[in-house]
C-alpha cells in the first residue's frame, strides 16, 4: 500500500468546534528499531499521511488538537517507515493506548482508554476465524466446481450458514452500542434491504431502491468520510453513477437530496457538497455541467454558503455565468450569420424539428475529420424540415473559409459572422472546435459537444422517444 504525503490541514473547512487535546500511544513489538512511523487516514480513493511519529524508547506518541479544520475523526492506521500498514484503529476519543505486535496485530491487540477501539478489536477477533473458514470453503468450492456437484452444493450450503453467522455477529455488536461509531460502520456495510415482492413495476422498484439506498448510513456524521472507500465513498459514487440515470435534471434532484441529508453535520454538509460540485464540473458527459451549475447556484449563490475561500467561490460563480446560456434544457441564444451569397440565417427563425448547430474552423484538424461525418449524416437526414444543419465558421477572415467550401463542396448550410455582430463566441463559450449542438424545434439545447459520428444515432433515439411519448398519450 502506497501513501500520499499530504496533510489534511491543506483542506480548508470553515467550521467552528471546541478544541480537544489528543494523546495517543502506540507500542508495537517488532518496530522497536524503526526511527519513525506514520499516522495515516483514508480519504475517498486515496490514503494520506497525517503525521510523522518519532520512536520514543519503543513507543510512538501522537499529540495534537482536534478542531475539525485539521484532524477529522474516523478510521486511521499506523504505517511503518517502509509504507506497510501495521493496523487500523478508530480515532474517536482523545486519549488512549494501543499495544500489539507485528506478527498478529489484531489477535495481540491490547486497548486501554478507548471503548470504541476495544469494541472494534473484540469484533475483529471474533471475525477472523469466520473469515478463515470462508476462505477455506471458497477454495474447496472452486476445486469441486464442475467435478462434484453434490460436494459443491454442500459446501455452498456451509458457506451460506457461515454468512448467517457473520450477519449475527455484526448485529450483536450493533445492538451492543447502537450509537457507537462501530455500529455505524457495521450498518454501512450491510446489504441493501430487499425490495418487497408486492412491488412489481420496474419504475416502482427503482424508486423504492433509491428511497432506501442510504437507510444504513448516518449521512450526518463526518467520520464516515474518513473510512476505507468501500464503506462510504464508493457506495455514494455507485448510487450516482448507476442508479439515477444520465438526465442532468434528475441527477441534480438526487444530488440535492444527498446534500440535504448531510446538513445536520456542517462539515459533512460542506465536504459532500464540494465533492458533488467537483464531480459534475469535471464530468466527461457534456450535459452534466448543468448539475454543477445548478448546485453552485443553489448553495454558493442563493444560500451564499462559505464552502470555499472567497477567490475560489468567485471563480466558480464566474464559471457558472459562462456556462449558463449553453446548459442542456436552456433555450439556445439567438444569433444571425450569413452565407457566401449574403443570405442571413437567424437561429430562432429556422423552421425544423431539430437544428444541428456546428461551430467549425477550416484550419482545425478535428473539424476536417468531423465535416465529412456531418456530410454523411446530412445524406441520412436530407429533409431540412426535420433536421436543419447550420454551420457557423469561427474564423475572422473569409478567404480560407471560402476556399475550404469550394474544395469540400459541403451540401449543408454554412455561414460566417466576420464582424462578430452576433457575439456567438461568448454566447456559446467557444473554446475549441468543432462544437456541435442539437436543438429541438423550440431551440432548446438537447445535446452539446456532440461527436459528429453520433449525430444520426441521436436523431434516431429522439425519434423513438417521441414515438413512445405519442403512444403513451394515446393509451
Short mmCIF file of C-alpha atoms in Angstrom, two decimals:
data_model
loop_
_atom_site.label_atom_id
_atom_site.label_comp_id
_atom_site.label_asym_id
_atom_site.label_seq_id
_atom_site.Cartn_x
_atom_site.Cartn_y
_atom_site.Cartn_z
CA UNK A 1 0.00 0.00 0.00
CA UNK A 2 1.37 3.40 -1.03
CA UNK A 3 0.66 6.58 0.90
CA UNK A 4 0.45 10.17 -0.27
CA UNK A 5 2.34 12.65 1.90
CA UNK A 6 -0.43 15.22 2.15
CA UNK A 7 -1.68 16.81 5.36
CA UNK A 8 -5.40 17.18 5.93
CA UNK A 9 -4.87 20.75 7.12
CA UNK A 10 -4.30 21.66 3.46
CA UNK A 11 -8.07 21.38 3.04
CA UNK A 12 -9.89 24.47 4.26
CA UNK A 13 -13.13 23.85 6.12
CA UNK A 14 -14.95 26.80 7.60
CA UNK A 15 -16.35 25.07 10.68
CA UNK A 16 -16.09 26.00 14.35
CA UNK A 17 -15.72 23.33 17.03
CA UNK A 18 -14.34 23.04 20.51
CA UNK A 19 -10.64 22.13 20.68
CA UNK A 20 -9.71 18.70 22.04
CA UNK A 21 -6.23 17.68 23.14
CA UNK A 22 -5.19 14.32 21.74
CA UNK A 23 -2.60 11.96 23.17
CA UNK A 24 -2.47 8.52 21.60
CA UNK A 25 0.22 5.99 22.44
CA UNK A 26 1.26 3.13 20.16
CA UNK A 27 3.58 0.36 21.26
CA UNK A 28 4.31 -2.37 18.71
CA UNK A 29 6.67 -5.25 19.32
CA UNK A 30 8.75 -5.58 16.17
CA UNK A 31 9.00 -1.86 15.44
CA UNK A 32 11.43 -1.00 18.22
CA UNK A 33 14.27 -0.33 15.75
CA UNK A 34 12.27 1.88 13.37
CA UNK A 35 13.05 5.54 13.82
CA UNK A 36 9.59 6.73 12.70
CA UNK A 37 6.07 5.54 12.00
CA UNK A 38 3.22 7.37 10.30
CA UNK A 39 -0.33 8.18 11.28
CA UNK A 40 -2.40 7.76 8.09
CA UNK A 41 -6.03 8.03 7.09
CA UNK A 42 -8.40 7.11 4.30
CA UNK A 43 -10.00 9.76 2.08
CA UNK A 44 -12.01 8.75 -0.99
CA UNK A 45 -9.81 6.50 -3.19
CA UNK A 46 -6.53 7.55 -1.54
CA UNK A 47 -4.62 7.16 1.67
CA UNK A 48 -2.79 10.12 3.20
CA UNK A 49 -0.17 10.64 5.87
CA UNK A 50 -1.42 12.84 8.70
CA UNK A 51 1.66 12.96 10.92
CA UNK A 52 5.12 11.53 11.44
CA UNK A 53 5.62 9.83 14.82
CA UNK A 54 9.11 9.55 16.32
CA UNK A 55 10.24 6.43 18.14
CA UNK A 56 10.44 7.28 21.84
CA UNK A 57 12.02 4.28 23.58
CA UNK A 58 9.90 1.80 21.67
CA UNK A 59 6.77 3.92 21.84
CA UNK A 60 5.17 6.18 19.24
CA UNK A 61 3.09 9.06 20.59
CA UNK A 62 0.68 11.25 18.67
CA UNK A 63 -0.35 14.56 20.21
CA UNK A 64 -2.42 17.31 18.69
CA UNK A 65 -5.53 19.43 18.82
CA UNK A 66 -8.76 18.48 17.11
CA UNK A 67 -10.89 21.32 15.83
CA UNK A 68 -12.40 19.72 12.67
CA UNK A 69 -10.34 22.07 10.50
CA UNK A 70 -7.25 19.97 10.96
CA UNK A 71 -7.90 16.49 12.30
CA UNK A 72 -11.08 14.68 11.33
CA UNK A 73 -12.25 11.73 13.36
CA UNK A 74 -12.68 8.40 11.63
CA UNK A 75 -10.67 5.29 10.78
CA UNK A 76 -6.89 5.73 10.84
CA UNK A 77 -3.92 3.40 10.62
CA UNK A 78 -0.36 3.09 11.85
CA UNK A 79 2.11 2.72 8.98
CA UNK A 80 5.78 1.74 9.12
CA UNK A 81 8.58 3.77 7.55
CA UNK A 82 8.58 1.07 4.82
CA UNK A 83 5.00 2.04 3.86
CA UNK A 84 3.42 -1.07 5.40
CA UNK A 85 0.21 -0.83 7.39
CA UNK A 86 0.52 -2.31 10.87
CA UNK A 87 -3.09 -1.95 12.00
CA UNK A 88 -6.21 0.19 11.74
CA UNK A 89 -7.89 1.97 14.62
CA UNK A 90 -10.70 4.40 15.31
CA UNK A 91 -9.85 7.99 16.17
CA UNK A 92 -12.94 8.99 18.16
CA UNK A 93 -11.61 9.57 21.69
CA UNK A 94 -8.96 12.00 22.93
CA UNK A 95 -6.59 9.75 24.88
CA UNK A 96 -5.90 6.03 24.66
CA UNK A 97 -3.16 3.49 24.03
CA UNK A 98 -2.81 0.55 21.64
CA UNK A 99 -0.24 -2.18 22.29
CA UNK A 100 0.37 -5.13 19.97
CA UNK A 101 3.00 -6.89 17.82
CA UNK A 102 3.76 -7.10 14.11
CA UNK A 103 3.20 -10.88 13.95
CA UNK A 104 -0.56 -10.76 14.61
CA UNK A 105 -1.62 -7.17 15.36
CA UNK A 106 -5.33 -7.99 15.73
CA UNK A 107 -5.01 -11.04 17.97
CA UNK A 108 -2.33 -9.39 20.10
CA UNK A 109 -4.05 -6.01 20.48
CA UNK A 110 -4.44 -4.57 23.98
CA UNK A 111 -6.61 -1.43 24.15
CA UNK A 112 -6.64 0.98 27.08
CA UNK A 113 -8.82 4.08 27.39
CA UNK A 114 -10.95 3.61 24.27
CA UNK A 115 -14.33 1.89 24.34
CA UNK A 116 -14.63 2.25 20.55
CA UNK A 117 -11.31 0.54 19.82
CA UNK A 118 -11.99 -2.17 22.42
CA UNK A 119 -15.23 -2.97 20.63
CA UNK A 120 -13.55 -2.72 17.21
CA UNK A 121 -10.88 -5.26 18.12
CA UNK A 122 -13.23 -7.56 20.02
CA UNK A 123 -15.35 -7.72 16.88
CA UNK A 124 -12.38 -8.35 14.57
CA UNK A 125 -11.02 -11.06 16.86
CA UNK A 126 -14.35 -12.87 16.52
CA UNK A 127 -14.49 -12.20 12.79
CA UNK A 128 -11.06 -13.61 11.89
CA UNK A 129 -11.91 -17.33 12.35
CA UNK A 130 -15.13 -16.87 10.34
CA UNK A 131 -13.15 -15.21 7.53
CA UNK A 132 -10.61 -18.06 7.58
CA UNK A 133 -13.38 -20.64 7.34
CA UNK A 134 -14.98 -18.73 4.47
CA UNK A 135 -11.64 -18.69 2.63
CA UNK A 136 -11.23 -22.45 3.05
CA UNK A 137 -14.79 -23.10 1.86
CA UNK A 138 -14.32 -20.92 -1.22
CA UNK A 139 -11.15 -22.79 -2.16
CA UNK A 140 -12.90 -26.13 -1.71
CA UNK A 141 -15.85 -24.94 -3.80
CA UNK A 142 -13.55 -23.88 -6.63
CA UNK A 143 -11.91 -27.33 -6.55
CA UNK A 144 -15.30 -29.10 -6.62
CA UNK A 145 -16.86 -26.89 -9.30
CA UNK A 146 -17.72 -28.83 -12.48
CA UNK A 147 -16.32 -32.01 -10.87
CA UNK A 148 -18.53 -32.94 -7.93
CA UNK A 149 -21.90 -31.21 -7.97
CA UNK A 150 -23.12 -32.76 -4.70
CA UNK A 151 -19.99 -31.65 -2.85
CA UNK A 152 -20.16 -28.19 -4.42
CA UNK A 153 -23.76 -27.72 -3.28
CA UNK A 154 -22.95 -28.99 0.21
CA UNK A 155 -20.05 -26.54 0.52
CA UNK A 156 -22.24 -23.73 -0.75
CA UNK A 157 -24.75 -24.53 1.97
CA UNK A 158 -21.97 -24.36 4.58
CA UNK A 159 -20.85 -21.01 3.19
CA UNK A 160 -24.39 -19.63 3.43
CA UNK A 161 -24.62 -20.80 7.04
CA UNK A 162 -21.28 -19.13 7.75
CA UNK A 163 -22.57 -15.92 6.17
CA UNK A 164 -25.55 -16.00 8.52
CA UNK A 165 -23.14 -16.32 11.46
CA UNK A 166 -21.28 -13.29 10.22
CA UNK A 167 -24.52 -11.30 9.96
CA UNK A 168 -25.44 -12.38 13.50
CA UNK A 169 -22.00 -11.25 14.72
CA UNK A 170 -22.49 -7.85 13.07
CA UNK A 171 -25.89 -7.46 14.68
CA UNK A 172 -24.56 -8.43 18.09
CA UNK A 173 -22.06 -5.57 18.03
CA UNK A 174 -24.61 -3.14 16.58
CA UNK A 175 -27.02 -3.95 19.42
CA UNK A 176 -24.22 -3.68 21.96
CA UNK A 177 -23.83 0.09 21.36
CA UNK A 178 -26.26 1.29 18.63
CA UNK A 179 -24.96 4.89 18.62
CA UNK A 180 -21.27 3.99 18.52
CA UNK A 181 -19.07 4.62 15.50
CA UNK A 182 -18.50 0.86 15.33
CA UNK A 183 -22.23 0.30 14.91
CA UNK A 184 -22.39 2.94 12.18
CA UNK A 185 -19.54 1.25 10.29
CA UNK A 186 -21.20 -2.16 10.54
CA UNK A 187 -24.58 -0.82 9.43
CA UNK A 188 -22.96 0.92 6.46
CA UNK A 189 -21.59 -2.43 5.27
CA UNK A 190 -24.95 -4.18 5.40
CA UNK A 191 -26.59 -5.36 2.21
CA UNK A 192 -29.45 -3.28 0.86
CA UNK A 193 -32.89 -4.31 2.12
CA UNK A 194 -34.75 -6.47 -0.38
CA UNK A 195 -37.41 -4.82 -2.49
CA UNK A 196 -40.84 -6.01 -1.26
CA UNK A 197 -42.42 -8.63 -3.52
CA UNK A 198 -45.60 -6.54 -3.65
CA UNK A 199 -43.72 -4.01 -5.79
CA UNK A 200 -43.66 -5.41 -9.33
CA UNK A 201 -43.34 -2.46 -11.75
CA UNK A 202 -39.74 -1.68 -12.70
CA UNK A 203 -40.11 2.07 -12.18
CA UNK A 204 -41.57 1.49 -8.70
CA UNK A 205 -38.77 -0.95 -7.86
CA UNK A 206 -36.17 1.65 -8.82
CA UNK A 207 -37.96 4.36 -6.84
CA UNK A 208 -38.09 2.11 -3.75
CA UNK A 209 -34.41 1.20 -4.16
CA UNK A 210 -33.42 4.87 -4.44
CA UNK A 211 -35.54 5.81 -1.44
CA UNK A 212 -33.94 3.19 0.80
CA UNK A 213 -30.36 3.11 -0.57
CA UNK A 214 -28.95 5.22 2.28
CA UNK A 215 -31.05 3.70 5.08
CA UNK A 216 -27.99 2.13 6.72
CA UNK A 217 -25.77 5.21 6.50
CA UNK A 218 -25.51 8.02 9.01
CA UNK A 219 -25.37 10.82 6.46
CA UNK A 220 -24.87 13.44 9.18
CA UNK A 221 -21.63 12.08 10.64
CA UNK A 222 -18.44 13.41 9.02
CA UNK A 223 -16.47 10.49 10.47
CA UNK A 224 -17.92 8.36 7.65
CA UNK A 225 -15.73 10.33 5.23
CA UNK A 226 -12.54 9.10 6.90
CA UNK A 227 -13.09 5.40 6.21
CA UNK A 228 -11.97 2.95 3.51
CA UNK A 229 -13.68 3.90 0.22
CA UNK A 230 -15.71 0.68 0.16
CA UNK A 231 -17.61 1.77 3.29
CA UNK A 232 -18.97 5.14 2.14
CA UNK A 233 -17.34 6.90 -0.83
CA UNK A 234 -17.65 4.05 -3.35
CA UNK A 235 -21.29 3.47 -2.44
CA UNK A 236 -22.11 7.15 -2.81
CA UNK A 237 -20.49 7.24 -6.27
CA UNK A 238 -22.15 3.95 -7.24
CA UNK A 239 -25.56 5.39 -6.42
CA UNK A 240 -24.99 8.45 -8.62
CA UNK A 241 -23.26 6.58 -11.45
CA UNK A 242 -25.60 3.56 -11.68
CA UNK A 243 -28.99 4.24 -10.16
CA UNK A 244 -30.14 7.75 -11.10
CA UNK A 245 -29.75 7.72 -14.89
CA UNK A 246 -28.00 10.22 -17.14
CA UNK A 247 -30.54 13.06 -17.34
CA UNK A 248 -28.97 16.12 -15.64
CA UNK A 249 -32.19 17.41 -14.05
CA UNK A 250 -32.74 14.01 -12.40
CA UNK A 251 -29.12 13.81 -11.24
CA UNK A 252 -29.40 17.31 -9.76
CA UNK A 253 -32.52 16.30 -7.80
CA UNK A 254 -30.71 13.30 -6.31
CA UNK A 255 -27.60 15.35 -5.51
CA UNK A 256 -29.73 17.86 -3.60
CA UNK A 257 -31.37 15.03 -1.68
CA UNK A 258 -27.98 13.62 -0.71
CA UNK A 259 -26.54 17.00 0.29
CA UNK A 260 -29.63 17.85 2.37
CA UNK A 261 -29.29 14.52 4.22
CA UNK A 262 -25.91 15.74 5.48
CA UNK A 263 -26.98 19.24 6.53
CA UNK A 264 -27.19 18.43 10.28
CA UNK A 265 -23.40 17.99 10.33
CA UNK A 266 -21.89 21.24 8.93
CA UNK A 267 -18.61 19.55 7.99
CA UNK A 268 -20.27 16.59 6.26
CA UNK A 269 -22.59 19.06 4.52
CA UNK A 270 -19.67 21.10 3.24
CA UNK A 271 -17.43 18.25 2.12
CA UNK A 272 -20.14 16.23 0.37
CA UNK A 273 -21.42 19.40 -1.31
CA UNK A 274 -17.94 20.23 -2.56
CA UNK A 275 -17.35 16.67 -3.77
CA UNK A 276 -20.52 16.64 -5.85
CA UNK A 277 -19.75 20.08 -7.31
CA UNK A 278 -16.32 18.81 -8.32
CA UNK A 279 -17.67 15.53 -9.70
CA UNK A 280 -20.02 17.22 -12.15
CA UNK A 281 -17.74 20.12 -13.02
CA UNK A 282 -15.22 17.54 -14.24
CA UNK A 283 -17.73 15.09 -15.75
CA UNK A 284 -16.89 13.77 -19.21
CA UNK A 285 -20.60 13.84 -20.10
CA UNK A 286 -21.33 17.18 -21.73
CA UNK A 287 -24.76 17.95 -20.28
CA UNK A 288 -23.66 17.11 -16.73
CA UNK A 289 -22.15 20.57 -16.33
CA UNK A 290 -25.78 21.55 -15.70
CA UNK A 291 -25.66 19.62 -12.42
CA UNK A 292 -22.55 21.56 -11.41
CA UNK A 293 -24.08 24.90 -12.39
CA UNK A 294 -27.39 24.28 -10.61
CA UNK A 295 -25.69 23.04 -7.43
CA UNK A 296 -23.40 26.09 -7.43
CA UNK A 297 -26.35 28.41 -7.95
CA UNK A 298 -28.34 26.83 -5.10
CA UNK A 299 -25.62 26.58 -2.46
CA UNK A 300 -22.98 29.17 -3.36
CA UNK A 301 -25.07 31.91 -5.00
CA UNK A 302 -28.53 31.67 -3.44
CA UNK A 303 -27.54 30.39 0.04
CA UNK A 304 -24.14 32.13 -0.07
CA UNK A 305 -22.51 29.24 1.79
CA UNK A 306 -18.80 29.66 2.52
CA UNK A 307 -17.63 26.28 1.31
CA UNK A 308 -14.53 27.75 -0.37
CA UNK A 309 -12.19 30.66 0.01
CA UNK A 310 -13.65 33.86 -1.42
CA UNK A 311 -11.50 33.88 -4.55
CA UNK A 312 -12.40 30.24 -5.34
CA UNK A 313 -16.11 30.95 -4.91
CA UNK A 314 -15.77 33.91 -7.26
CA UNK A 315 -14.15 31.70 -9.92
CA UNK A 316 -16.94 29.13 -9.61
CA UNK A 317 -19.64 31.81 -9.86
CA UNK A 318 -17.98 33.26 -12.97
CA UNK A 319 -17.77 29.79 -14.50
CA UNK A 320 -21.48 29.26 -13.87
CA UNK A 321 -22.22 32.55 -15.65
CA UNK A 322 -20.17 31.38 -18.65
CA UNK A 323 -21.91 28.01 -18.82
CA UNK A 324 -25.47 29.13 -18.11
CA UNK A 325 -26.56 30.07 -21.68
CA UNK A 326 -25.42 26.71 -23.11
CA UNK A 327 -26.73 24.33 -20.44
CA UNK A 328 -28.85 21.48 -21.76
CA UNK A 329 -32.53 22.28 -21.46
CA UNK A 330 -31.94 26.02 -21.81
CA UNK A 331 -33.04 27.88 -24.94
CA UNK A 332 -30.10 28.49 -27.25
CA UNK A 333 -29.16 32.16 -27.54
CA UNK A 334 -30.13 33.70 -30.84
CA UNK A 335 -27.53 34.53 -33.48
CA UNK A 336 -27.67 35.76 -37.06
CA UNK A 337 -24.98 34.71 -39.53
CA UNK A 338 -24.52 34.92 -43.33
CA UNK A 339 -23.67 32.53 -46.13
CA UNK A 340 -21.35 33.42 -49.03
CA UNK A 341 -24.24 34.94 -51.03
CA UNK A 342 -25.12 37.33 -48.20
CA UNK A 343 -28.28 35.44 -47.20
CA UNK A 344 -28.78 35.72 -43.45
CA UNK A 345 -29.80 32.87 -41.15
CA UNK A 346 -31.31 33.70 -37.77
CA UNK A 347 -31.27 30.68 -35.49
CA UNK A 348 -34.64 31.34 -33.84
CA UNK A 349 -36.34 31.56 -37.27
CA UNK A 350 -35.17 28.19 -38.57
CA UNK A 351 -38.28 26.04 -39.01
CA UNK A 352 -37.19 22.46 -38.33
CA UNK A 353 -37.94 19.69 -35.87
CA UNK A 354 -34.25 19.56 -34.98
CA UNK A 355 -31.44 22.02 -35.64
CA UNK A 356 -27.83 20.86 -35.62
CA UNK A 357 -25.61 23.86 -34.88
CA UNK A 358 -21.97 23.31 -35.87
CA UNK A 359 -19.20 25.77 -34.96
CA UNK A 360 -16.10 24.97 -37.03
CA UNK A 361 -12.79 26.30 -38.34
CA UNK A 362 -11.19 25.45 -41.70
CA UNK A 363 -7.75 25.21 -40.08
CA UNK A 364 -8.91 22.85 -37.31
CA UNK A 365 -7.71 19.26 -37.62
CA UNK A 366 -10.64 17.84 -35.66
CA UNK A 367 -13.05 19.85 -37.83
CA UNK A 368 -11.54 18.36 -41.00
CA UNK A 369 -12.33 14.91 -39.62
CA UNK A 370 -15.81 15.89 -38.41
CA UNK A 371 -17.09 17.66 -41.55
CA UNK A 372 -17.20 14.50 -43.76
CA UNK A 373 -19.15 12.76 -40.98
CA UNK A 374 -21.63 15.65 -40.86
CA UNK A 375 -21.98 15.41 -44.65
CA UNK A 376 -22.76 11.69 -44.36
CA UNK A 377 -25.27 12.48 -41.63
CA UNK A 378 -26.96 15.03 -43.90
CA UNK A 379 -27.40 12.31 -46.54
CA UNK A 380 -29.16 10.12 -43.92
CA UNK A 381 -31.35 13.06 -42.81
CA UNK A 382 -31.90 15.02 -46.04
CA UNK A 383 -35.18 16.74 -45.10
CA UNK A 384 -34.32 20.26 -43.79
CA UNK A 385 -37.79 20.48 -42.21
CA UNK A 386 -36.82 17.59 -39.98
CA UNK A 387 -33.09 18.27 -39.46
CA UNK A 388 -31.56 21.59 -40.45
CA UNK A 389 -27.77 21.79 -40.22
CA UNK A 390 -26.43 25.30 -39.62
CA UNK A 391 -22.67 25.58 -39.80
CA UNK A 392 -21.03 28.65 -38.28
CA UNK A 393 -17.42 29.22 -39.27
CA UNK A 394 -15.49 30.83 -36.41
CA UNK A 395 -12.72 32.48 -38.44
CA UNK A 396 -12.29 36.26 -38.70
CA UNK A 397 -11.34 36.22 -42.41
CA UNK A 398 -13.32 34.99 -45.43
CA UNK A 399 -10.55 33.82 -47.79
CA UNK A 400 -9.61 30.45 -46.20
CA UNK A 401 -13.26 29.81 -45.36
CA UNK A 402 -14.46 30.25 -48.94
CA UNK A 403 -11.57 28.19 -50.34
CA UNK A 404 -12.46 25.39 -47.94
CA UNK A 405 -16.12 25.48 -49.05
CA UNK A 406 -15.16 25.32 -52.72
CA UNK A 407 -12.82 22.41 -52.09
CA UNK A 408 -15.14 20.34 -49.88
CA UNK A 409 -18.44 21.20 -51.66
CA UNK A 410 -20.33 20.94 -48.36
CA UNK A 411 -24.04 20.23 -49.07
CA UNK A 412 -25.28 21.71 -45.78
CA UNK A 413 -25.66 25.38 -44.90
CA UNK A 414 -22.52 27.06 -43.67
CA UNK A 415 -22.25 30.67 -42.56
CA UNK A 416 -19.93 33.27 -41.07
CA UNK A 417 -20.08 36.37 -38.92
CA UNK A 418 -16.74 38.02 -39.57
CA UNK A 419 -17.96 41.26 -37.99
CA UNK A 420 -18.77 39.28 -34.87
CA UNK A 421 -22.04 41.19 -34.59
CA UNK A 422 -23.85 38.19 -33.10
CA UNK A 423 -21.19 37.67 -30.39
CA UNK A 424 -21.50 33.92 -30.92
CA UNK A 425 -18.11 33.11 -29.39
CA UNK A 426 -19.16 34.47 -25.99
CA UNK A 427 -22.76 33.26 -26.22
CA UNK A 428 -21.68 29.69 -26.94
CA UNK A 429 -18.49 29.73 -24.91
CA UNK A 430 -16.47 28.60 -27.95
CA UNK A 431 -13.17 27.35 -26.54
CA UNK A 432 -12.47 24.55 -29.04
CA UNK A 433 -13.86 23.45 -32.41
CA UNK A 434 -15.81 21.67 -33.63
CA UNK A 435 -18.57 22.47 -31.15
CA UNK A 436 -21.80 20.73 -32.13
CA UNK A 437 -25.23 21.32 -30.58
CA UNK A 438 -28.53 19.52 -31.19
CA UNK A 439 -31.60 21.73 -30.62
CA UNK A 440 -35.32 20.92 -30.63
CA UNK A 441 -37.98 22.80 -32.62
CA UNK A 442 -38.15 25.49 -29.91
CA UNK A 443 -34.35 25.79 -29.98
CA UNK A 444 -33.86 24.23 -26.56
CA UNK A 445 -30.48 22.55 -26.21
CA UNK A 446 -30.88 18.77 -26.20
CA UNK A 447 -27.23 17.77 -26.62
CA UNK A 448 -23.93 19.61 -26.86
CA UNK A 449 -20.29 18.80 -27.56
CA UNK A 450 -21.62 16.03 -29.77
CA UNK A 451 -19.36 13.62 -31.67
CA UNK A 452 -20.18 14.17 -35.35
CA UNK A 453 -20.24 10.43 -35.92
CA UNK A 454 -23.04 10.04 -33.35
CA UNK A 455 -25.46 12.57 -34.83
CA UNK A 456 -27.68 10.06 -36.63
CA UNK A 457 -27.83 7.82 -33.56
CA UNK A 458 -29.01 10.83 -31.53
CA UNK A 459 -31.76 11.74 -34.03
CA UNK A 460 -32.96 8.12 -34.17
CA UNK A 461 -33.03 7.98 -30.37
CA UNK A 462 -35.03 11.23 -30.24
CA UNK A 463 -37.46 9.84 -32.82
CA UNK A 464 -38.00 6.72 -30.70
CA UNK A 465 -38.57 8.80 -27.58
CA UNK A 466 -41.09 10.93 -29.45
CA UNK A 467 -42.93 7.86 -30.77
CA UNK A 468 -43.08 6.40 -27.25
CA UNK A 469 -44.48 9.65 -25.82
CA UNK A 470 -47.12 9.79 -28.53
CA UNK A 471 -48.01 6.13 -27.92
CA UNK A 472 -48.33 6.72 -24.18
CA UNK A 473 -50.62 9.72 -24.80
CA UNK A 474 -52.95 7.62 -26.98
CA UNK A 475 -53.40 4.97 -24.27
#
